[in-house]
Amino acid sequence: MTGFASWKSSPIVLGVVFFAALLLLWESAVRFGWVNPFFVSRPSLIAASLSREVQSGELQRNLAVSLGEFAIAYGASVMIGILTGLLAGRFCTLEYILDPFLWFLYSAPLIAFYPIFVIWFGLGAPTVIAVSFLLSVTQITASTLSGIQNVDPGLVRAARSFGASERDLLWKVILPASVPMVIAGLRLAIGRVLMGVVVAELFGATAGLGFSIAYYGGLLQTTNMLASLVVVVVLGVLCTQALSALEAHFSYWRTDLRI
Amino acid sequence: MAHARNTVAYRRTVSIVAVLVVLAVWEIAPRVGAIDPAYTSQPSKVIAAGIQIVRSGGLLEDISVSLAEFAAGFALAIIVGVPLGLLLGTFRVLRYLLDPPIMAIYATPHLALLPILVVWLGIGMQSKIAVVFVGGVIPIVVNSIAGVREVESSWIAAARSLCAREWDVFAKVILPASLPAVVLGIRLGLSRAVLGVVVAEMFQSQAGIGNRIMRYGSEFRTDYLLFYVLLVSVFSFTATWSVRALEDKLWTSGK
Amino acid sequence: MEQPERSTSLAHVRVEDLTVAYEKPKQAGTFTAISRMNLDVARGTFVTIVGPSGCGKSSLLMAVAGLVKPAGGRVLVNGQPVTGPGRERAMVFQDFALMPWRTVLDNVRFGLELQRWTGEDLTARARRYVDLVGLTGFEHYHPHQLSGGMKQRVGIARALAVDPEILLLDEPFGALDAQTRDQMGTELLAIWERSRKTALFVTHGIDEAILLGDRVVVMASKPGRIVETMQVELPRPRTLEMMDSDRYVAYRRRIRACLAGEQREERATIPRY
């Protein structure tokens, strides 16, 4: 592998160049008539569609709706998930009570519960928020709980040997030690919230990015549909990158960190 | 923490009691008029609905449609994902090339691809298989890459020192050493794949469990709806649990 | 087993008929780590405890630290029974047990914070102890940036900073390489000579035990018990060169004979199938 040593310094350049090449291939494949543009559109058309949507304000409107639902669901699940995880980590009886439900919710395809939420909350934002919240809160609770349970017992013992009270243990050992796991949970959850918002909007909404994808899909307008999909992809990448950066910031001291 | 609370028996008792209490509340609350049964149904009604569905004979047909889509898509995900992941893990340049697209798909809610897949492949089984494949393949690839990259370099050095050829190093060191990570990827892909098949059927379809869920949802048949939802959940739970058991076995044999 | 009546005032730490047992994980019954042990440690002495792994030497230290509850007997410190950790004892751990998110300085501060030290700037005090163990310039490093030897210096500084009467060291150099271990031992002695705190030092290294200790306690396993205690009549300050002296070699031979004798017995008791 030493022959590739010169590539090692530039994985980003390599990735970006390859990505650009893919776009170019896509564009030219359609232009030269190798593939039917009805099915795949092409990057320049998608870009044009995006700029039109920006000018008409359509993109901003959809983005605002989706981001609003996203913020409420994520914000609520962060607060409730961390709190529940902490309490369950401290009081084992609560953990045992929650355990079967957490397991069930964690392994069940939660979006399948969508119709029942529609029955409860009707079509629209409340249902979108409820589904996304449920997806996210499960992840955050589970990660927080496991973060607390996996605190190195050697550290707890050392703190005890210096006379730490239960309160000290919580604030000076258990909480700081579980921060990386909590943030890893936040990172996984942000993907689930985005999934919840977009998919719930696919099924039943009157605005939002998912709605836009489904709407143009129904009209068979591939270009517009792909334009909205691009926005979702960019949003997903941005969210994940932001949380990964946050995770790196708070986990600098963890040498055993694995993705 | 009291000593008695750490025992397995205590843990099991608390968990079982908690589940029973929730089921009891769910059963009794609509009976005493605390909540409208149309919204939540009741365990007894869900069971009754299940019996009816099984008796009517339509269940097997729906299961076979969903299961066929799931099996085809997920098998494809494993067949493509594992070799691709191992390849990308081994060859750095290849990994650098494909890293951005893979990360982009990983960060994207893959179910957002449903409408475009329907445009491409129609509302039949093909689009479901494609969604299952996309959902399953990404975690498999990502974890297989990680598995190869985390192989102890001293193991490879040990094999080389014993005059192993490149192929031997791959087949006898890298492959078995990354197996646990590969299986972890399969487990993570599994739940996404189950989600994929159900949601794809809920989105647009003519048959399958997801189709039933959506139909009974729109008819406000909460008991039928819940039976199907629980059926899928139990399937997902059992499948994930089985792979996890396999993982535990692999980890202990690796030690 | 009857101990002759001794004045308690002499013993800084007294282990009385101590039994330590653990519940076996995932099965019924208990595992006896230490059985009915007696030991007196006089104020200001450096006692080393040597024995094979699994002989209960760490359990003894945990019991003195107040981190495990004895199944029988008791530990007295200054004549008072130990019921938990206390300010007069501080421990150094084999795996360092540093808080990985704290810097060197903040790790040394850790014990001071927990013991609610007042009347003095904690950071200034911590800094003095960082200096004492020779880590000046590394105050703002995190543990993962340090070598094993440096990590244990932090561990020692953390224990010394709370100014304990008794220092409990659980194989503190067990995770270090041989050269670092020798060097750390010498430095620990130099620090100890200045304060002459009572020290209980657990190790599985015979040389370390002789070179550091005023008294060597040899333990054997199944059940954990003391088979021999031995005064080390080497002058202080100790140096590595003393390892060549006849007296040292004699100590070494005696300890090895104790440990080997135990092992022979153990082998003989293994049932044949």
XYZ file of C-alpha atoms in Angstrom, chain A residues 26-143:
118
model
C -25.057 11.681 -15.157
C -25.412 14.961 -17.066
C -23.742 13.701 -20.226
C -25.450 10.319 -20.170
C -28.789 12.078 -20.429
C -27.609 14.700 -22.945
C -26.196 12.089 -25.267
C -29.433 10.175 -25.014
C -28.072 7.071 -23.301
C -30.778 7.233 -20.646
C -34.299 8.561 -20.640
C -34.405 11.971 -18.874
C -37.954 11.241 -17.768
C -36.599 8.755 -15.258
C -33.411 10.335 -14.032
C -33.559 14.007 -15.050
C -30.093 15.605 -14.982
C -28.083 17.747 -12.569
C -28.407 21.016 -14.501
C -32.199 20.692 -14.708
C -32.377 19.892 -11.008
C -30.267 22.943 -10.216
C -32.528 25.090 -12.349
C -35.587 23.692 -10.607
C -34.044 24.446 -7.226
C -33.272 28.044 -8.126
C -36.819 28.483 -9.432
C -38.182 27.112 -6.162
C -35.984 29.480 -4.215
C -37.180 32.457 -6.245
C -40.833 31.534 -5.861
C -40.313 30.934 -2.151
C -41.636 27.379 -2.428
C -38.443 25.844 -1.130
C -38.296 28.172 1.859
C -41.925 27.402 2.722
C -41.401 23.632 2.603
C -38.126 23.901 4.453
C -39.724 26.034 7.177
C -42.530 23.539 7.700
C -40.215 20.525 7.837
C -37.626 22.246 10.016
C -40.349 23.434 12.399
C -41.668 19.890 12.876
C -38.094 18.668 13.081
C -37.141 21.181 15.775
C -40.152 20.437 17.978
C -39.776 16.664 17.716
C -36.024 16.702 18.211
C -36.042 19.287 21.001
C -38.709 17.441 22.966
C -37.065 14.062 22.466
C -33.664 15.384 23.563
C -35.060 16.733 26.815
C -37.326 13.807 27.628
C -34.921 11.147 26.342
C -31.923 12.356 28.344
C -34.003 12.811 31.487
C -35.590 9.358 31.199
C -32.229 7.753 30.435
C -30.612 9.427 33.444
C -33.391 8.413 35.796
C -33.402 4.844 34.495
C -29.628 4.732 34.863
C -29.822 5.892 38.472
C -32.830 3.886 39.626
C -32.632 0.306 38.493
C -36.289 -0.396 39.232
C -37.263 2.231 36.678
C -34.813 0.665 34.242
C -36.438 -2.740 34.692
C -39.882 -1.197 34.169
C -38.835 0.584 30.980
C -36.655 -2.205 29.634
C -39.282 -4.312 27.803
C -40.917 -1.234 26.253
C -37.623 0.282 25.224
C -36.603 -2.991 23.619
C -39.902 -3.243 21.801
C -39.846 0.330 20.546
C -36.201 0.046 19.563
C -36.655 -2.998 17.371
C -40.169 -2.296 16.042
C -40.550 -0.506 12.704
C -42.062 2.531 14.401
C -43.270 4.220 11.230
C -45.775 1.365 10.949
C -47.548 3.070 13.860
C -48.196 6.030 11.591
C -51.879 5.191 10.845
C -52.700 4.977 14.534
C -51.193 8.405 15.080
C -53.350 9.663 12.230
C -56.376 8.275 14.050
C -55.271 10.108 17.205
C -54.017 13.403 15.831
C -55.389 13.626 12.285
C -53.330 14.260 9.161
C -50.667 16.947 9.387
C -48.001 18.393 11.623
C -49.033 16.841 14.993
C -48.801 13.340 13.548
C -45.495 14.096 11.835
C -44.118 15.389 15.119
C -45.440 12.439 17.126
C -43.903 9.828 14.816
C -40.554 11.639 14.695
C -40.552 12.168 18.433
C -41.154 8.490 19.103
C -38.349 7.467 16.734
C -35.918 9.866 18.337
C -36.777 9.537 22.007
C -36.261 5.769 21.908
C -32.734 6.194 20.609
C -31.769 8.968 23.020
C -33.152 7.153 26.057
C -31.391 3.917 25.110
C -28.053 5.640 24.460
